[in-house]
Short mmCIF file of C-alpha atoms in Angstrom, two decimals:
data_model
loop_
_atom_site.label_atom_id
_atom_site.label_comp_id
_atom_site.label_asym_id
_atom_site.label_seq_id
_atom_site.Cartn_x
_atom_site.Cartn_y
_atom_site.Cartn_z
CA MET A 1 0.00 0.00 0.00
CA SER A 2 1.16 3.52 -0.81
CA PHE A 3 1.12 6.35 1.80
CA LYS A 4 2.33 9.92 1.72
CA PRO A 5 5.44 10.53 3.82
CA TYR A 6 4.81 11.13 7.53
CA ASN A 7 7.69 11.99 9.84
CA GLN A 8 7.14 14.40 12.71
CA ASN A 9 10.86 14.82 13.25
CA GLN A 10 11.58 15.78 9.62
CA LEU A 11 13.34 19.15 9.36
CA VAL A 12 12.25 21.69 6.75
CA LEU A 13 14.40 24.17 4.93
CA PHE A 14 11.93 27.05 5.32
CA PRO A 15 9.89 26.96 8.59
CA HIS A 16 6.13 27.24 8.32
CA SER A 17 4.57 30.66 8.89
CA PHE A 18 1.14 31.28 10.45
CA ASP A 19 0.51 33.71 7.62
CA ASP A 20 0.74 30.86 5.12
CA LEU A 21 -1.90 28.88 7.02
CA ILE A 22 -4.57 31.63 7.12
CA PRO A 23 -6.70 32.19 3.98
CA LYS A 24 -6.46 35.63 2.39
CA GLU A 25 -10.17 36.41 2.91
CA HIS A 26 -10.42 35.07 6.46
CA PRO A 27 -12.32 37.35 8.94
CA VAL A 28 -9.26 37.57 11.19
CA ARG A 29 -7.49 39.53 8.44
CA ILE A 30 -10.43 41.97 8.27
CA VAL A 31 -10.19 42.54 12.03
CA ASN A 32 -6.46 43.07 11.72
CA SER A 33 -6.67 45.55 8.81
CA VAL A 34 -9.60 47.56 10.20
CA LEU A 35 -8.19 47.95 13.71
CA ASP A 36 -4.79 48.92 12.30
CA LYS A 37 -6.49 52.07 10.98
CA ILE A 38 -7.86 53.07 14.38
CA LYS A 39 -6.36 55.96 16.31
CA ILE A 40 -5.68 54.69 19.81
CA GLU A 41 -4.71 57.91 21.64
CA PRO A 42 -7.73 57.73 24.03
CA LEU A 43 -6.84 54.11 24.82
CA LEU A 44 -3.21 55.00 25.58
CA GLN A 45 -4.40 57.35 28.34
CA ALA A 46 -5.59 54.31 30.32
CA TYR A 47 -1.98 53.17 30.75
CA SER A 48 0.61 54.43 33.20
CA LYS A 49 4.10 55.51 32.09
CA GLU A 50 5.57 53.96 35.21
CA GLY A 51 6.03 50.30 36.10
CA ASN A 52 6.60 47.28 33.87
CA SER A 53 5.86 47.40 30.17
CA SER A 54 2.35 46.34 29.14
CA TYR A 55 1.08 44.30 26.23
CA HIS A 56 0.40 46.54 23.24
CA PRO A 57 -3.20 47.86 23.39
CA VAL A 58 -3.75 47.37 19.64
CA MET A 59 -2.84 43.69 19.96
CA MET A 60 -5.12 43.32 22.99
CA LEU A 61 -7.96 45.07 21.17
CA LYS A 62 -7.62 42.85 18.09
CA VAL A 63 -7.61 39.70 20.22
CA MET A 64 -10.64 40.84 22.24
CA VAL A 65 -12.74 41.83 19.21
CA PHE A 66 -11.88 38.67 17.27
CA ALA A 67 -12.71 36.54 20.32
CA TYR A 68 -16.18 38.07 20.39
CA MET A 69 -16.52 37.38 16.65
CA GLU A 70 -15.75 33.75 17.42
CA ASN A 71 -18.25 33.56 20.34
CA ILE A 72 -15.43 33.34 22.90
CA TYR A 73 -16.37 35.59 25.83
CA SER A 74 -14.56 34.07 28.82
CA SER A 75 -11.13 35.53 29.64
CA ARG A 76 -9.85 32.03 30.47
CA LYS A 77 -11.03 30.68 27.10
CA ILE A 78 -9.38 33.63 25.34
CA GLU A 79 -6.12 32.77 27.12
CA LYS A 80 -6.52 29.16 25.99
CA ALA A 81 -7.08 30.30 22.40
CA LEU A 82 -3.89 32.38 22.52
CA ARG A 83 -1.99 29.19 23.39
CA GLU A 84 -3.67 26.78 20.96
CA ASN A 85 -5.44 28.60 18.10
CA ILE A 86 -3.26 29.68 15.16
CA LEU A 87 -5.63 32.59 14.36
CA PHE A 88 -5.10 34.09 17.82
CA MET A 89 -1.39 33.24 17.71
CA TRP A 90 -1.08 35.15 14.44
CA LEU A 91 -2.98 38.18 15.82
CA SER A 92 -0.95 38.28 19.04
CA ASN A 93 2.39 37.42 17.41
CA MET A 94 2.66 34.50 19.83
CA SER A 95 2.13 36.64 22.94
CA ILE A 96 0.58 34.56 25.72
CA VAL A 97 -1.58 36.85 27.85
CA ASP A 98 -2.99 35.51 31.12
CA HIS A 99 -6.74 35.72 31.81
CA ASN A 100 -6.38 38.34 34.56
CA THR A 101 -4.70 40.77 32.16
CA ILE A 102 -7.41 40.09 29.57
CA ALA A 103 -10.15 40.72 32.14
CA ARG A 104 -8.51 43.98 33.31
CA PHE A 105 -8.12 45.20 29.74
CA ARG A 106 -11.81 44.58 29.01
CA SER A 107 -13.30 45.99 32.20
CA GLN A 108 -10.83 48.83 32.96
CA ARG A 109 -8.64 49.88 30.04
CA LEU A 110 -11.49 50.05 27.53
CA GLN A 111 -13.88 52.05 29.71
CA ALA A 112 -12.99 55.55 28.57
CA ALA A 113 -11.86 54.74 25.02
CA PHE A 114 -14.16 52.10 23.55
CA LYS A 115 -16.97 54.38 22.35
CA ASP A 116 -14.38 56.37 20.38
CA ILE A 117 -12.97 53.16 18.85
CA PHE A 118 -16.46 51.96 17.91
CA THR A 119 -17.31 55.32 16.34
CA GLN A 120 -14.14 55.30 14.23
CA VAL A 121 -15.14 51.92 12.79
CA VAL A 122 -18.65 53.24 12.01
CA LEU A 123 -17.14 56.20 10.14
CA LEU A 124 -14.86 53.82 8.22
CA LEU A 125 -17.95 51.86 7.18
CA ALA A 126 -19.51 55.14 5.99
CA GLU A 127 -16.37 55.97 3.97
CA GLU A 128 -16.60 52.59 2.26
CA GLY A 129 -20.24 53.25 1.34
CA LEU A 130 -21.65 50.42 3.43
CA ILE A 131 -23.83 52.93 5.33
CA THR A 132 -25.06 56.43 4.45
CA LEU A 133 -26.02 57.79 7.92
CA LYS A 134 -29.14 59.24 6.27
CA GLN A 135 -31.66 57.00 8.04
CA VAL A 136 -31.70 55.16 11.35
CA PHE A 137 -33.84 52.34 12.68
CA THR A 138 -33.97 52.26 16.47
CA ASP A 139 -35.13 49.50 18.78
CA GLY A 140 -34.41 48.08 22.22
CA THR A 141 -34.23 44.75 23.95
CA LYS A 142 -33.78 43.63 27.54
CA ILE A 143 -30.76 41.49 28.31
CA GLU A 144 -30.44 39.68 31.62
CA ALA A 145 -27.81 40.94 34.06
CA GLN A 146 -25.13 38.79 35.71
CA ALA A 147 -26.86 39.13 39.07
CA GLY A 148 -28.81 37.02 41.53
CA ARG A 149 -32.27 36.42 40.15
CA TYR A 150 -33.89 36.42 43.58
CA THR A 151 -31.82 39.02 45.48
CA PHE A 152 -33.86 42.15 44.93
CA VAL A 153 -34.91 45.37 46.65
CA TRP A 154 -38.22 47.00 45.72
CA GLY A 155 -38.91 50.73 46.01
CA LYS A 156 -42.55 50.11 46.94
CA SER A 157 -41.50 47.83 49.80
CA ILE A 158 -39.26 50.55 51.23
CA LYS A 159 -42.12 53.04 51.05
CA THR A 160 -44.52 50.56 52.70
CA ASN A 161 -42.07 49.76 55.51
CA LYS A 162 -41.48 53.44 56.26
CA GLU A 163 -45.24 54.00 56.39
CA LYS A 164 -45.57 51.08 58.82
CA MET A 165 -42.88 52.58 61.04
CA LEU A 166 -44.73 55.91 61.11
CA LYS A 167 -48.00 54.12 61.90
CA GLN A 168 -46.37 52.23 64.79
CA LEU A 169 -44.98 55.48 66.20
CA GLU A 170 -48.37 57.17 65.87
CA ASP A 171 -50.29 54.28 67.50
CA LEU A 172 -47.81 54.04 70.37
CA TRP A 173 -47.97 57.82 70.84
CA SER A 174 -51.78 57.72 71.00
CA TYR A 175 -51.71 54.90 73.58
CA ALA A 176 -49.11 56.71 75.72
CA GLN A 177 -51.20 59.89 75.60
CA SER A 178 -54.29 57.97 76.69
CA ILE A 179 -52.67 56.59 79.88
CA ALA A 180 -50.28 59.47 80.72
CA SER A 181 -50.77 61.77 83.68
CA GLU A 182 -52.00 65.29 82.97
CA GLU A 183 -48.61 66.89 83.56
CA ASP A 184 -46.85 64.39 81.19
CA LYS A 185 -49.29 64.78 78.33
CA ASP A 186 -47.91 66.67 75.35
CA SER A 187 -50.27 69.35 74.11
CA GLU A 188 -48.53 69.47 70.68
CA PRO A 189 -48.32 65.95 69.19
CA PRO A 190 -45.65 65.43 66.47
CA GLU A 191 -46.69 65.31 62.82
CA PHE A 192 -46.54 61.74 61.57
CA LYS A 193 -46.02 62.53 57.88
CA GLU A 194 -42.31 62.07 57.26
CA LEU A 195 -39.83 59.83 59.03
CA SER A 196 -36.47 61.09 60.31
CA LYS A 197 -33.94 60.16 62.99
CA GLU A 198 -34.76 63.28 64.98
CA LYS A 199 -38.47 62.47 64.95
CA ILE A 200 -37.82 58.87 66.05
CA GLN A 201 -35.57 59.97 68.93
CA ASP A 202 -37.83 62.82 70.07
CA THR A 203 -41.04 60.78 69.89
CA ALA A 204 -39.46 57.77 71.64
CA GLU A 205 -38.23 59.98 74.51
CA LYS A 206 -41.66 61.56 75.01
CA ILE A 207 -43.42 58.18 74.90
CA ASP A 208 -40.92 56.79 77.42
CA ARG A 209 -41.60 59.72 79.77
CA MET A 210 -45.37 59.31 79.50
CA LEU A 211 -45.23 55.55 80.12
CA LYS A 212 -43.00 55.97 83.20
CA GLY A 213 -45.18 58.73 84.67
CA SER A 214 -48.44 56.94 83.95
CA PRO A 215 -50.71 56.32 86.98
CA VAL A 216 -51.85 53.05 85.38
CA GLU A 217 -50.35 50.06 87.18
CA LYS A 218 -48.85 47.09 85.42
CA SER A 219 -51.08 45.69 82.70
CA SER A 220 -50.61 43.56 79.62
CA SER A 221 -51.22 46.58 77.33
CA LYS A 222 -48.62 48.68 79.12
CA THR A 223 -46.11 45.81 79.04
CA LYS A 224 -46.63 45.39 75.29
CA ALA A 225 -46.25 49.14 74.81
CA LYS A 226 -42.90 49.11 76.62
CA ALA A 227 -41.74 46.17 74.49
CA LYS A 228 -42.72 48.04 71.33
CA LEU A 229 -40.90 51.14 72.55
CA ASN A 230 -37.72 49.13 73.18
CA TYR A 231 -37.97 47.69 69.68
CA ILE A 232 -38.36 51.19 68.25
CA LYS A 233 -35.32 52.45 70.15
CA ASN A 234 -33.15 49.50 69.09
CA ASN A 235 -34.20 49.10 65.43
CA PHE A 236 -35.96 52.09 63.87
CA GLU A 237 -32.89 54.28 63.36
CA LYS A 238 -30.86 51.40 61.90
CA ASN A 239 -33.74 50.46 59.60
CA LEU A 240 -34.13 54.07 58.50
CA ASP A 241 -30.41 54.28 57.63
CA LYS A 242 -30.77 51.11 55.57
CA TYR A 243 -33.83 52.46 53.71
CA ILE A 244 -32.09 55.78 52.98
CA GLU A 245 -29.09 53.93 51.56
CA GLN A 246 -31.36 51.73 49.43
CA GLU A 247 -33.26 54.75 48.10
CA GLU A 248 -29.96 56.36 47.07
CA ILE A 249 -29.09 53.21 45.09
CA LEU A 250 -32.56 53.13 43.52
CA ALA A 251 -32.20 56.74 42.30
CA GLY A 252 -35.83 56.86 41.21
CA ARG A 253 -36.03 53.29 39.88
CA GLY A 254 -38.56 50.77 41.09
CA SER A 255 -36.07 48.04 42.00
CA TYR A 256 -32.46 46.86 41.95
CA SER A 257 -30.49 43.69 42.51
CA LYS A 258 -28.43 43.24 45.66
CA THR A 259 -25.63 41.59 43.66
CA ASP A 260 -25.56 44.22 40.88
CA HIS A 261 -26.92 47.54 42.08
CA ASP A 262 -27.13 48.98 38.55
CA ALA A 263 -29.43 46.20 37.31
CA THR A 264 -33.20 46.82 37.38
CA PHE A 265 -35.82 44.08 37.54
CA MET A 266 -37.65 43.91 34.21
CA ARG A 267 -40.28 41.66 32.74
CA MET A 268 -38.89 39.92 29.68
CA LYS A 269 -40.47 37.88 26.93
CA ASP A 270 -38.52 34.76 27.75
CA ASP A 271 -36.64 33.53 30.80
CA HIS A 272 -35.10 30.40 32.27
CA MET A 273 -38.40 29.31 33.88
CA LYS A 274 -40.52 30.11 30.79
CA ASN A 275 -43.14 31.99 32.83
CA GLY A 276 -42.33 35.64 32.12
CA GLN A 277 -41.14 36.45 35.64
CA LEU A 278 -39.16 39.56 36.53
CA LYS A 279 -35.39 39.31 36.28
CA PRO A 280 -32.50 41.75 36.81
CA ALA A 281 -31.67 43.20 33.40
CA TYR A 282 -30.51 46.16 31.33
CA ASN A 283 -32.46 47.85 28.55
CA THR A 284 -30.20 47.94 25.49
CA GLN A 285 -30.91 50.43 22.69
CA ILE A 286 -29.34 50.36 19.22
CA SER A 287 -29.68 52.36 16.01
CA THR A 288 -28.94 50.54 12.75
CA GLU A 289 -28.70 51.03 9.00
CA ASN A 290 -28.40 48.09 6.62
CA GLN A 291 -28.08 45.95 9.77
CA PHE A 292 -24.89 47.78 10.83
CA ILE A 293 -25.02 49.16 14.38
CA LEU A 294 -24.48 52.93 14.27
CA GLY A 295 -24.72 53.49 18.01
CA TYR A 296 -25.72 51.77 21.24
CA THR A 297 -26.67 52.79 24.77
CA ILE A 298 -27.49 50.88 27.96
CA HIS A 299 -30.39 52.04 30.15
CA GLN A 300 -31.95 51.18 33.49
CA ASP A 301 -35.47 52.21 32.38
CA THR A 302 -37.97 49.38 32.03
CA ASN A 303 -39.64 50.91 28.94
CA ASP A 304 -38.31 52.45 25.73
CA THR A 305 -40.17 55.77 25.76
CA GLY A 306 -37.68 57.69 27.89
CA THR A 307 -34.57 56.18 26.30
CA LEU A 308 -34.72 57.88 22.88
CA ALA A 309 -33.52 61.32 24.06
CA PRO A 310 -30.32 60.07 25.80
CA HIS A 311 -29.76 57.59 22.96
CA LEU A 312 -29.82 60.33 20.31
CA GLU A 313 -27.68 62.56 22.50
CA ASP A 314 -25.11 59.75 22.65
CA LEU A 315 -25.19 59.50 18.84
CA LYS A 316 -24.52 63.23 18.58
CA GLU A 317 -21.70 63.07 21.13
CA ASN A 318 -19.92 60.25 19.31
CA LEU A 319 -20.65 60.88 15.63
CA GLY A 320 -20.38 64.67 15.85
CA GLU A 321 -22.60 67.75 16.09
CA ASP A 322 -23.46 67.58 12.39
CA ILE A 323 -24.87 64.04 12.50
CA PHE A 324 -28.48 65.27 12.66
CA SER A 325 -27.97 67.34 9.54
CA ARG A 326 -27.12 64.05 7.79
CA ILE A 327 -29.88 61.88 9.30
CA GLU A 328 -33.11 62.45 7.37
CA SER A 329 -35.45 60.00 9.08
CA ALA A 330 -35.81 57.85 12.20
CA THR A 331 -38.05 54.78 12.31
CA THR A 332 -39.11 53.00 15.50
CA ASP A 333 -41.98 50.94 16.87
CA ALA A 334 -44.87 52.22 19.01
CA GLY A 335 -42.83 51.99 22.21
CA TYR A 336 -41.27 55.37 21.40
CA GLY A 337 -44.47 57.19 20.42
CA SER A 338 -44.68 60.13 22.83
CA GLU A 339 -45.02 63.91 22.61
CA GLU A 340 -41.53 64.30 24.03
CA ASN A 341 -39.94 62.14 21.32
CA TYR A 342 -41.92 63.75 18.49
CA GLU A 343 -40.82 67.20 19.71
CA LEU A 344 -37.22 66.01 20.03
CA LEU A 345 -37.00 64.74 16.45
CA LYS A 346 -38.75 67.87 15.20
CA SER A 347 -36.10 70.03 16.89
CA TYR A 348 -33.40 68.00 15.12
CA GLY A 349 -35.17 68.32 11.75
CA ILE A 350 -35.61 64.53 11.45
CA ASP A 351 -38.76 62.96 9.97
CA ALA A 352 -40.30 60.79 12.69
CA TYR A 353 -41.68 57.53 11.32
CA ILE A 354 -42.76 56.56 14.84
CA LYS A 355 -45.98 54.77 15.61
CA TYR A 356 -48.15 55.99 18.47
CA ASN A 357 -49.84 53.50 20.79
CA THR A 358 -53.12 53.14 18.85
CA PHE A 359 -51.77 53.29 15.29
CA ASP A 360 -51.94 49.55 14.59
CA LYS A 361 -55.43 49.33 16.11
CA GLU A 362 -56.63 52.14 13.85
CA GLN A 363 -55.75 50.05 10.81
CA ASP A 364 -58.15 47.32 11.98
CA GLU A 365 -61.61 47.73 10.43
CA ASN A 366 -63.35 46.12 13.42
CA TYR A 367 -61.67 48.58 15.78
CA GLN A 368 -62.68 51.49 13.57
CA LYS A 369 -66.33 50.37 13.52
CA LYS A 370 -66.41 49.88 17.29
CA HIS A 371 -64.84 53.25 18.15
CA LYS A 372 -65.93 55.34 15.20
CA THR A 373 -68.76 57.15 16.97
CA PHE A 374 -67.94 57.33 20.66
CA SER A 375 -64.12 57.42 20.85
CA LYS A 376 -62.74 60.78 21.92
CA GLU A 377 -60.32 60.62 18.96
CA ASN A 378 -63.31 60.76 16.60
CA LEU A 379 -65.27 63.54 18.30
CA HIS A 380 -65.53 66.69 16.17
CA TYR A 381 -63.31 69.51 17.43
CA ASN A 382 -63.99 73.18 16.71
CA GLU A 383 -60.49 74.65 16.84
CA GLU A 384 -61.64 78.23 16.41
CA LYS A 385 -63.99 78.22 19.43
CA ASP A 386 -62.16 75.45 21.30
CA PHE A 387 -64.92 72.92 22.01
CA TYR A 388 -65.76 69.30 21.17
CA VAL A 389 -69.10 67.99 19.95
CA CYS A 390 -70.46 64.82 21.55
CA PRO A 391 -72.28 62.14 19.47
CA MET A 392 -75.63 63.78 20.35
CA GLY A 393 -74.44 67.19 19.18
CA GLN A 394 -73.87 68.74 22.61
CA HIS A 395 -70.93 71.12 22.93
CA MET A 396 -68.20 70.10 25.39
CA HIS A 397 -66.44 73.28 26.51
CA LYS A 398 -63.04 73.53 28.14
CA THR A 399 -63.22 73.51 31.94
CA HIS A 400 -59.54 73.91 32.78
CA GLU A 401 -55.95 73.15 31.80
CA SER A 402 -53.35 71.10 33.65
CA ARG A 403 -49.67 70.36 33.27
CA LYS A 404 -47.75 67.14 33.73
CA VAL A 405 -43.99 66.64 33.84
CA THR A 406 -42.47 63.41 32.56
CA ARG A 407 -39.60 61.59 34.25
CA ASN A 408 -37.16 63.26 31.85
CA GLY A 409 -38.47 66.72 32.81
CA PHE A 410 -40.60 67.30 29.69
CA GLU A 411 -43.73 69.35 30.43
CA GLN A 412 -47.05 68.38 28.84
CA LYS A 413 -50.05 70.70 28.58
CA LEU A 414 -53.45 69.00 28.94
CA SER A 415 -56.86 70.51 28.18
CA HIS A 416 -60.01 69.22 29.91
CA TYR A 417 -63.51 69.37 28.40
CA GLN A 418 -66.90 68.40 29.83
CA ALA A 419 -70.46 68.14 28.62
CA LYS A 420 -73.13 70.08 30.53
CA ASN A 421 -76.08 67.70 30.49
CA CYS A 422 -75.80 63.96 29.91
CA GLY A 423 -78.92 63.18 31.96
CA GLY A 424 -81.63 61.48 29.94
CA CYS A 425 -79.36 60.92 26.93
CA PRO A 426 -80.60 57.75 25.13
CA ILE A 427 -77.06 56.65 24.15
CA ARG A 428 -75.35 57.52 27.44
CA ASN A 429 -74.42 53.91 28.27
CA LEU A 430 -72.75 53.55 24.88
CA CYS A 431 -71.01 56.92 25.11
CA HIS A 432 -69.44 56.69 28.59
CA GLN A 433 -69.77 54.93 31.97
CA SER A 434 -69.29 57.93 34.27
CA LYS A 435 -72.09 58.83 36.71
CA ALA A 436 -71.42 62.52 36.03
CA ASN A 437 -71.39 64.33 32.70
CA ARG A 438 -68.88 63.04 30.18
CA SER A 439 -65.44 64.64 30.38
CA ILE A 440 -62.36 64.16 28.18
CA GLU A 441 -58.69 65.08 28.43
CA ARG A 442 -56.79 66.14 25.30
CA ASN A 443 -53.19 66.98 24.54
CA HIS A 444 -53.53 69.14 21.44
CA ASN A 445 -49.81 69.28 20.71
CA LEU A 446 -49.58 65.48 20.83
CA GLU A 447 -52.62 65.21 18.56
CA ARG A 448 -50.89 67.41 15.98
CA HIS A 449 -47.80 65.21 16.14
CA LYS A 450 -49.92 62.06 15.82
CA GLN A 451 -51.68 63.49 12.78
CA LYS A 452 -48.32 64.20 11.13
CA ALA A 453 -46.98 60.77 12.11
CA ARG A 454 -50.11 59.09 10.72
CA LYS A 455 -49.62 60.86 7.39
CA LEU A 456 -45.95 59.84 7.22
CA LEU A 457 -46.57 56.22 8.26
CA LEU A 458 -49.37 55.69 5.75
CA SER A 459 -47.42 57.24 2.87
CA GLU A 460 -45.64 55.05 0.33
CA GLU A 461 -42.29 55.88 1.92
CA GLY A 462 -43.71 55.22 5.40
CA ILE A 463 -44.97 51.77 4.45
CA LYS A 464 -41.55 51.00 2.99
CA LYS A 465 -39.75 52.11 6.16
CA ARG A 466 -42.11 50.16 8.44
CA LYS A 467 -41.35 47.01 6.48
CA GLN A 468 -37.64 47.77 6.41
CA ARG A 469 -37.51 48.24 10.19
CA CYS A 470 -38.57 44.61 10.64
CA TYR A 471 -35.58 43.31 8.68
CA ASP A 472 -33.05 46.00 9.62
CA VAL A 473 -32.88 46.47 13.40
CA GLU A 474 -34.76 43.45 14.76
CA PRO A 475 -32.57 40.78 13.08
CA VAL A 476 -29.50 42.34 14.72
CA PHE A 477 -30.82 41.45 18.18
CA ALA A 478 -31.87 38.00 16.95
CA HIS A 479 -28.39 37.47 15.50
CA LEU A 480 -26.66 38.45 18.75
CA LYS A 481 -28.98 36.51 21.04
CA HIS A 482 -29.56 33.30 19.13
CA ASN A 483 -26.66 32.89 16.69
CA HIS A 484 -24.03 34.15 19.11
CA HIS A 485 -25.65 33.07 22.39
CA PHE A 486 -25.57 36.52 23.98
CA LYS A 487 -28.56 36.24 26.28
CA ARG A 488 -26.96 37.29 29.55
CA PHE A 489 -24.19 39.71 30.46
CA THR A 490 -21.07 38.26 32.03
CA LEU A 491 -19.93 41.50 33.71
CA LYS A 492 -21.56 43.60 36.43
CA SER A 493 -22.24 47.36 36.72
CA LEU A 494 -23.49 49.78 34.09
CA LYS A 495 -20.05 50.85 32.85
CA LYS A 496 -18.73 47.31 32.40
CA VAL A 497 -21.96 46.13 30.80
CA GLU A 498 -21.68 48.97 28.27
CA ILE A 499 -18.18 47.79 27.29
CA GLU A 500 -19.36 44.20 26.98
CA PHE A 501 -22.24 45.09 24.69
CA GLY A 502 -19.94 47.43 22.72
CA LEU A 503 -17.61 44.52 21.99
CA HIS A 504 -20.57 42.49 20.74
CA ALA A 505 -21.68 45.44 18.59
CA LEU A 506 -18.23 45.98 17.08
CA ALA A 507 -17.82 42.25 16.42
CA HIS A 508 -21.24 42.24 14.75
CA ASN A 509 -20.29 45.14 12.45
CA LEU A 510 -17.04 43.45 11.40
CA ARG A 511 -18.84 40.14 10.79
CA LYS A 512 -21.34 42.02 8.66
CA LYS A 513 -18.52 43.71 6.75
CA VAL A 514 -16.96 40.32 6.00
CA ALA A 515 -20.29 38.96 4.80
#
């Protein structure tokens, strides 16, 4: 039988090179060539001039980005690849970096510089004509945090516990007043509206004085009252300190995880128990064009409405002040449809192809038939005299105006209208269920924005953009989550999570460029 020669100890005249073993069009070469064009001055600032020499940041960056392209996210597995994988050996020029150095580079060195690196790659893609920066498609998804799923703190629980503490103080005060001697009774009882250390100390001292000076002899009620007072003295101030600290961590949120204070509990479409329970997570927002990620931000908000303003501000900060003069349109789903967001895009001169919450329902014929007559959206409005006309022809005049401020500080102006006589109306039960005369609340500025959005969305261009959104931004999340198994962060804290997602985003853009 004939075999080709096989001798592991055979010497060769010209040693093998890794470069000979890697195909010319391999993705690792794309990573190498693209990142060689990046200016790394911001990254160099993360290094100290003193101490031992460090591994070159360009080499570390190439290795990190290529690892994410290859679905290798663990620092220990990256170290293993540097020892065994010829692609990583070629990138690193045979440098063997330990996993601690890799972890420090990812979580510390990249913090201040990565957004700049990512932006440079986006601008390179624009120079090559792969993106135009004339239109953006924005969407968000919730990604589970690397935190304990059952170690949570709820804002409502803190509020409830503080109210219970106040109630206990008030009840004990009332009891002490009822059994105190005349000279020990306090003519000015404390206000039990807000809890503070001073109030706890002052009230406890007064209750103690009244109980000691009480003419009532020993009784079970008095014994229980003394026990409650001792508990208040020993625990209330410590508990209050704990609640104050927790409220500072919450910073206006509804919840946080004890093992990752930046993570907020969010309800997601799918989880490990398949029952839609709340889990600690981050709300990730991206803007795309041709399935390339133009920008990304990480938020602690549980809904998308309030994330658009900071997301666009981040785009402007990274891509430059003139970016909004280049972007002609923005397309999103109904989660972003708010007066604040319409006004924001109008101020930037960007056409807002953004659905409002009832847009899809309005396209349903059955919904239109059901709400055609009695819905407040379909009541006739006389703009000149500022009144609505009810289905029976009665004028509904403005009663007053009110203002509401959103979480982001945006002020909304609301107008209130009411009919004068709904009594005896034959269609009252169909028109409204209120026992009083029918009243409606209208935001005229929002209605004008919705009318403009409706016109844009139903236009030929609008229909095209709505279809394009489904296969532009949404597949990016599907690609990251399902093809590259990125369903849970591996790092903790908002800053580190932002770097981790940024690496996934950059790896995605380079994969897309190769394709």
